Coordinates of C-alpha atoms and ligand atoms in Angstrom, one line a residue:
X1 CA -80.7 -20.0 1.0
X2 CA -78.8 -22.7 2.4
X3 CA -79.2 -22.9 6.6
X4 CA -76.8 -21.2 8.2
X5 CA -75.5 -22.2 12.0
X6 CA -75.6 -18.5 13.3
X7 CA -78.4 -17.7 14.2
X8 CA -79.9 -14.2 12.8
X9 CA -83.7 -14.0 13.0
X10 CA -86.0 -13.1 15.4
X11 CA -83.8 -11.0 17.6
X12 CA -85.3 -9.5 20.4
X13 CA -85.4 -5.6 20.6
X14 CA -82.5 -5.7 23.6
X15 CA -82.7 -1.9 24.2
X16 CA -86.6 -3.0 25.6
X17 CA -84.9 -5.9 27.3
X18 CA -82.6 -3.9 29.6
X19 CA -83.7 0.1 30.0
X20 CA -81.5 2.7 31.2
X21 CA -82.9 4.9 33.4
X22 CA -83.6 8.3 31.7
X23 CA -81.7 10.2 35.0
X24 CA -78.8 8.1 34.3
X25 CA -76.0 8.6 35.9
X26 CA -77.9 8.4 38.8
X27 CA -75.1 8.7 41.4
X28 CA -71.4 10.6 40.2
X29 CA -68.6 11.3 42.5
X30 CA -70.2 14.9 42.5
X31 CA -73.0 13.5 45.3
X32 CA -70.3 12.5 47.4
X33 CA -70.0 14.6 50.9
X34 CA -66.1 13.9 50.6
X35 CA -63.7 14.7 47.8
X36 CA -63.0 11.4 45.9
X37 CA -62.0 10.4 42.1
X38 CA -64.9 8.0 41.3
X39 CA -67.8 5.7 42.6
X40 CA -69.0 3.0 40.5
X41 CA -69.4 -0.6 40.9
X42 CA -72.1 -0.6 43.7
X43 CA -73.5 -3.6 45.7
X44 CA -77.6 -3.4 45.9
X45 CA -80.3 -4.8 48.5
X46 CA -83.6 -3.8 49.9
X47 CA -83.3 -3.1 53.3
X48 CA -85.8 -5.3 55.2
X49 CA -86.5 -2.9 58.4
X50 CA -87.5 0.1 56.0
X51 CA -87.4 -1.4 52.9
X52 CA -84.9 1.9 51.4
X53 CA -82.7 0.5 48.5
X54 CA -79.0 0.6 50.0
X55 CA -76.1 0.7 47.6
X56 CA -72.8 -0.3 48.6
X57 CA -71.0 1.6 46.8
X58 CA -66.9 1.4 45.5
X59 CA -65.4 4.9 46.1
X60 CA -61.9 5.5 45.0
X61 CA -60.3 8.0 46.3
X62 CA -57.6 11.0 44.8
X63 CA -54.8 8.3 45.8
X64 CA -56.4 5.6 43.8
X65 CA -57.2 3.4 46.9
X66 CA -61.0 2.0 46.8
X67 CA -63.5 2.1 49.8
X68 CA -67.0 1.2 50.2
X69 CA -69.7 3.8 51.4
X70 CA -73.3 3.5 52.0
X71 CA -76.3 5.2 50.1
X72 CA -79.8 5.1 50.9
X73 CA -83.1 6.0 49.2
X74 CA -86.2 5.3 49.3
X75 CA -87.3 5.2 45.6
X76 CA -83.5 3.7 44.6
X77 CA -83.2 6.4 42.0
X78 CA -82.8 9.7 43.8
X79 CA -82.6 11.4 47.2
X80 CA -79.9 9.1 48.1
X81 CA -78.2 9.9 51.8
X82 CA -74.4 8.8 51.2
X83 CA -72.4 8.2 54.3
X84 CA -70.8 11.2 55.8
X85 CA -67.5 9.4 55.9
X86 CA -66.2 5.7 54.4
X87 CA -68.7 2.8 55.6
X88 CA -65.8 0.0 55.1
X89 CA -62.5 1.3 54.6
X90 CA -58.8 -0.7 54.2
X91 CA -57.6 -0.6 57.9
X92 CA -53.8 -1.6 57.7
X93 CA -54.1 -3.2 61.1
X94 CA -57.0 -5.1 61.7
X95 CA -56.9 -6.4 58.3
X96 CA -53.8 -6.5 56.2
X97 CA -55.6 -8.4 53.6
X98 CA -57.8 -4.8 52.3
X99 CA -54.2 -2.8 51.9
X100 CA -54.9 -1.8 48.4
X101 CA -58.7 -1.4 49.1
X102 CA -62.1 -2.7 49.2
X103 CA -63.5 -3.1 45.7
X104 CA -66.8 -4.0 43.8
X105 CA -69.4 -5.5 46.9
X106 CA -72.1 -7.6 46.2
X107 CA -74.6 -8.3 49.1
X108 CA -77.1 -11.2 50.2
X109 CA -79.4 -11.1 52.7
X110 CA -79.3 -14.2 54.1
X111 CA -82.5 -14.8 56.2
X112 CA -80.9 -18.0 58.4
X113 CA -78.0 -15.7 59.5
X114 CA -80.7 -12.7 59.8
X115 CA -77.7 -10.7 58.6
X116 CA -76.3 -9.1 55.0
X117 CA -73.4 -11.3 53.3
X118 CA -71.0 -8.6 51.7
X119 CA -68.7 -10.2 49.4
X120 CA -65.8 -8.1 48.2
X121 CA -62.5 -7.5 46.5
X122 CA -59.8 -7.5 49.2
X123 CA -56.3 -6.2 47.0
X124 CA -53.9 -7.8 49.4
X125 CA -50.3 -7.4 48.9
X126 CA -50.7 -10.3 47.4
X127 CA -53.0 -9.1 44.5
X128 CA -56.9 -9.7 45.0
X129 CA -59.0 -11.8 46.6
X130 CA -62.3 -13.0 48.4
X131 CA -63.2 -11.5 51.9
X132 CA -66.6 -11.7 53.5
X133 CA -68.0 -9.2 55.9
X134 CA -71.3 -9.7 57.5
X135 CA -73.8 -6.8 59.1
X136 CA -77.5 -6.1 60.4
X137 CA -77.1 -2.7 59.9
X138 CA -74.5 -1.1 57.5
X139 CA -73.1 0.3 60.7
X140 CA -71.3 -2.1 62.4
X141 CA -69.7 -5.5 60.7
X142 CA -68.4 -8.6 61.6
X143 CA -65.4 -9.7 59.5
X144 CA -64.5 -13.2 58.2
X145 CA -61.5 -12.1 56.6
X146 CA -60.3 -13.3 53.2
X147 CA -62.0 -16.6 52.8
X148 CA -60.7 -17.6 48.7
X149 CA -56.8 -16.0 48.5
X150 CA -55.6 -14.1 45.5
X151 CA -56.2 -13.8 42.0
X152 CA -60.2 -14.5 43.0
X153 CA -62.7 -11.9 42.5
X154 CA -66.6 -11.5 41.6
X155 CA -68.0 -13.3 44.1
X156 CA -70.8 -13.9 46.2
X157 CA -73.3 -15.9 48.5
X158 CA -76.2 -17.9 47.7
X159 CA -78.9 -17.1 50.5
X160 CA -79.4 -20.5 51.5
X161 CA -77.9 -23.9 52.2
X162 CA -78.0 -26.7 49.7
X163 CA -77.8 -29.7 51.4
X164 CA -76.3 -28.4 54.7
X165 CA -73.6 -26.4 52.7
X166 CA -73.4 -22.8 51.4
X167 CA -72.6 -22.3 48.3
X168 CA -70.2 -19.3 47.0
X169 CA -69.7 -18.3 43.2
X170 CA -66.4 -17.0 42.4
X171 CA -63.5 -16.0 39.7
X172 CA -60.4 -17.2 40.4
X173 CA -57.3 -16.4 37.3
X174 CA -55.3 -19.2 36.4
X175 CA -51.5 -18.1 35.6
X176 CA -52.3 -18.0 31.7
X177 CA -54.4 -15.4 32.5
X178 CA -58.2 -17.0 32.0
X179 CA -60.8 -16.5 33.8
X180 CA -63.7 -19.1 34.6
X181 CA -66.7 -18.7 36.7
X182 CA -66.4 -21.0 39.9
X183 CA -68.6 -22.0 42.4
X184 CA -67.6 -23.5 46.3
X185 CA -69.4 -25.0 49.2
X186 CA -69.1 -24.5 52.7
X187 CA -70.0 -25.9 56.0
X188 CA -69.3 -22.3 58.0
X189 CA -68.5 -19.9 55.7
X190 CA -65.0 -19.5 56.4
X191 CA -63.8 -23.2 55.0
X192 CA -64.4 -23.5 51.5
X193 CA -64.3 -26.6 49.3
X194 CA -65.9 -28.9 46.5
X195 CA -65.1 -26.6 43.9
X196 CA -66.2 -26.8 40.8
X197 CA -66.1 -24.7 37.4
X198 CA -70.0 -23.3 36.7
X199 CA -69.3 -21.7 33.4
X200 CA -66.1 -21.2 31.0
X201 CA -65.1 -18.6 29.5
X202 CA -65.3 -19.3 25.4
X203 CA -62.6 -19.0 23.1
X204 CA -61.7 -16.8 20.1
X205 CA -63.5 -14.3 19.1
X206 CA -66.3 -14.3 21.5
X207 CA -67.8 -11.5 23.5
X208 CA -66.9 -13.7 27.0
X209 CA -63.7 -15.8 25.7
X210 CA -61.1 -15.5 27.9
X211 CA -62.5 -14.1 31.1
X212 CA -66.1 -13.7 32.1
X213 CA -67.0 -12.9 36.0
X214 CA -70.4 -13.0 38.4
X215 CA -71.7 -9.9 38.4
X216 CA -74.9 -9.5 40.7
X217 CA -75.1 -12.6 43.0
X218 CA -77.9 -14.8 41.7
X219 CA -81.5 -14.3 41.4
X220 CA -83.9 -16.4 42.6
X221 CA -87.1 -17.5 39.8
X222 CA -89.1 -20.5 39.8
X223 CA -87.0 -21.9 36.6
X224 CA -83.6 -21.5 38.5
X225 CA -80.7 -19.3 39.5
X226 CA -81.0 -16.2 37.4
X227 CA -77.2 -15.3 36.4
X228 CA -76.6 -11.7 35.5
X229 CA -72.5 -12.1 34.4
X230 CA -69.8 -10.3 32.6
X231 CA -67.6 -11.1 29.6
X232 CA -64.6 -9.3 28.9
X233 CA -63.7 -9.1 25.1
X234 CA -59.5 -7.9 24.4
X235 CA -59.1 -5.8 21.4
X236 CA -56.5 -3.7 20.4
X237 CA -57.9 -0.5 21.8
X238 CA -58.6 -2.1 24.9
X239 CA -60.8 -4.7 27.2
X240 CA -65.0 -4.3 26.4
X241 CA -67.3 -5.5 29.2
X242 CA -70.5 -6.6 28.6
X243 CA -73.4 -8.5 30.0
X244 CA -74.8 -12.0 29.3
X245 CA -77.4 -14.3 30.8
X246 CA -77.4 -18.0 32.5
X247 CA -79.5 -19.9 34.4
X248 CA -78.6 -22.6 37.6
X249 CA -80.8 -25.3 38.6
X250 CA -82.9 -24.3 41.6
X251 CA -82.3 -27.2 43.8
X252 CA -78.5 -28.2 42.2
X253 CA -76.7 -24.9 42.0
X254 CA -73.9 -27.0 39.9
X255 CA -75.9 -27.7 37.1
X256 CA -76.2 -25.0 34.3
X257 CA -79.5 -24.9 32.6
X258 CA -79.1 -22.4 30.1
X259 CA -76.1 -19.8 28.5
X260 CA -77.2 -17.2 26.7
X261 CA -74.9 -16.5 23.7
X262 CA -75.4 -13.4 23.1
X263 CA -74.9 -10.6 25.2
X264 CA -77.6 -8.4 26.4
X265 CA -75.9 -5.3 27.7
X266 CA -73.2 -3.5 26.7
X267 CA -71.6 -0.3 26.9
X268 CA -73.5 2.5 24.4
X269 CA -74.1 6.0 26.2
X270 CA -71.0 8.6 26.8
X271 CA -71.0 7.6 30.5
X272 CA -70.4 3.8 29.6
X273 CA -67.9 4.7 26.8
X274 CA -66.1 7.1 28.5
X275 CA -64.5 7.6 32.1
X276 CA -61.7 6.6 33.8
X277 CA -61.7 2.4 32.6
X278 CA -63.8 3.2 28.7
X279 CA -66.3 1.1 27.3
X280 CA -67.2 -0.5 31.0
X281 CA -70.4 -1.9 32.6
X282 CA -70.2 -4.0 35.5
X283 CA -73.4 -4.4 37.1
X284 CA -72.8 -5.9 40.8
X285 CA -76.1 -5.0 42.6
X286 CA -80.0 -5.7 41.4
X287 CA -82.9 -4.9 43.7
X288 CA -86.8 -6.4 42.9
X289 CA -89.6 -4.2 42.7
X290 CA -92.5 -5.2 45.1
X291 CA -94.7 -6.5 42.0
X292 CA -92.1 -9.3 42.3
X293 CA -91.0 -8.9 38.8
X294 CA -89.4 -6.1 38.0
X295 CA -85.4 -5.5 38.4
X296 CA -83.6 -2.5 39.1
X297 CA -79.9 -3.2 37.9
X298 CA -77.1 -0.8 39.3
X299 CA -74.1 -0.6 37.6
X300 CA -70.6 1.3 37.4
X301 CA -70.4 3.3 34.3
X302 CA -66.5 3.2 33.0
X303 CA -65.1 2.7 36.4
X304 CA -66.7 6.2 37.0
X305 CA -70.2 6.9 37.8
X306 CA -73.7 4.4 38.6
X307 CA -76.2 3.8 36.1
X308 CA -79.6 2.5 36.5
X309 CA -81.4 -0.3 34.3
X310 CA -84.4 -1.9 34.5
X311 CA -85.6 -5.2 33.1
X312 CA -88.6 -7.7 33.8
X313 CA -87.5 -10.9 35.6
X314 CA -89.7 -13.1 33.5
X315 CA -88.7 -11.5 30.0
X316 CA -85.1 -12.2 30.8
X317 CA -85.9 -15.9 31.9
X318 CA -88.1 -16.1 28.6
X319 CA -84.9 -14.6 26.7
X320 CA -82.7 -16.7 27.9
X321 CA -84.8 -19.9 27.3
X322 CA -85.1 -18.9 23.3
X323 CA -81.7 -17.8 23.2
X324 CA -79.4 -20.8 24.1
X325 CA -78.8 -22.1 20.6
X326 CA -74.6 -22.9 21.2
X327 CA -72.8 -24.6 23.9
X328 CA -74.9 -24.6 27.3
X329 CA -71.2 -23.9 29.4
Ligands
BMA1 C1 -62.4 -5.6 36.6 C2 -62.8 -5.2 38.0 C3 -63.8 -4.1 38.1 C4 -63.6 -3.0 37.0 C5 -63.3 -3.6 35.7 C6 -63.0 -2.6 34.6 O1 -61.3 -6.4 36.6 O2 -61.6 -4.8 38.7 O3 -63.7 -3.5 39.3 O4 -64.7 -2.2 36.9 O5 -62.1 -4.5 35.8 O6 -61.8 -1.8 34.9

């Protein structure tokens, strides 16, 4: 047989790569204390006073407005306490910029500051955007506003400064309607600048042509930036999100070591296929185990519910380093 330029063998087993949780869906609007219509896309972190897992999690409500509402637990699977009431809710007055809602939070801890980063959808009047609120405690916040104006989305912080600057990945949508994955520098957090595409969306008939987004914010390893993102794939009965792999240098966010081509998560059980948005999973949260290698990844199950995944840091990272056979971005 001749050679052929797509590459078939040795495929990993990608149900061991990234393993739902057998209790999956771990949180539906049925645990909420409130009436609502659906939580999903969830922000994730360890808290460092009592080390609880705290999701952040998008709650729409019956009038299709989203909020965000805490959860805590100790083992991040159940026994969650949600919030009696919203956590971070679109108030009209102080800030115009959330009039549609608050939508899909991701959340650094960012040990300079000695405070949580949230990064989050604002859907402005004038379509979404990037706003930044920052907290100790899940209680009370300080807002920056909308720091990267609409159509951005998918972002958030890097937990350190490179050079003297922080660095924010983002997704603004250009008018022809792609969507690239962006990253910005700042010296404060509130003026942002130096930007520069990270990775492109492909073309054709790709699983991530046209749009792809951040989805958890990046993950520390000794090879680089782990970067968990989503690719969104048009077809006639609708859009298909997915998950892929890349990897940043450690020292030089900007440069992208390694794209995986393939996805490695995609939507397969009745919660993923079906719900409100079908055939979604959009992981924006990931919490590490204290053996330092294993990830719990949360995700919203077709705009609906939360599911639960685990994977091992270092088999992703080795996955990704044998997997990188096409273009690099
Ligand atoms: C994206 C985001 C997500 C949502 C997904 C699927 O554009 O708005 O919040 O989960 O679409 O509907």
């Amino acid at each position: 047989m001749t050679d052929t330029p797509i590459h078939i063998q040795e495929h990993p087993d990608y149900e061991a790569l990234i393993r739902r949780h057998p209790q999956n869906p771990i949180l539906t609007a049925r645990d909420w204390p409130y009436p609502v219509n659906a939580v999903f896309n969830a922000g994730a972190v360890r808290l460092q006073d009592t080390g609880e897992i705290l999701l952040l999690v998008r709650v729409e409500d019956r009038r299709g407005i989203s909020h965000l509402c805490a959860a805590r637990s100790a083992d991040g699977v159940r026994d969650w306490r949600v919030d009696t009431k919203p956590t971070l809710w679109p108030d009209r007055k102080k800030r115009p910029e959330d009039l549609w809602g608050l939508e899909d939070p991701r959340i650094t801890w960012v040990p300079e500051l000695e405070r949580y980063v949230v990064a989050y959808t604002s859907f402005s009047a004038g379509g979404p955007g990037v706003s930044l609120a920052m907290t100790r405690d899940f209680r009370e916040f300080e807002h920056h506003g909308m720091i990267l104006p609409p159509d951005d989305k998918d972002a958030a912080l890097f937990p350190r400064r490179f050079g003297g600057h922080w660095a924010i990945i983002h997704r603004p949508v250009s008018l022809s309607g792609t969507g690239h994955i962006w990253i910005s520098f700042s010296p404060d957090l509130r003026h942002w600048g130096s930007h520069k595409i990270l990775l492109c969306a492909r073309e054709g008939g790709w699983w991530d042509a046209r749009k792809i987004g951040l989805s958890p914010p990046p993950i520390e390893t000794p090879e680089g930036w782990l970067i968990i993102y989503h690719g969104v794939r048009m077809t006639a009965a609708g859009c298909l999100y997915r998950i892929g792999l890349a990897m940043l240098d450690l020292e030089d966010p900007v440069k992208v070591l390694y794209r995986g081509d393939e996805w490695v998560f995609g939507p397969r059980e009745p919660y993923e296929r079906t719900g409100d948005v079908e055939d979604v999973v959009f992981p924006c949260g990931t919490v590490l185990e204290p053996d330092g290698d294993t990830l719990k990844i949360y995700y919203g199950g077709a705009d609906t519910c939360i599911g639960l995944a685990t994977a091992s840091v270092r088999e992703l990272v080795e996955w990704l380093q044998n997997h990188h056979y096409g273009e690099t971005a």
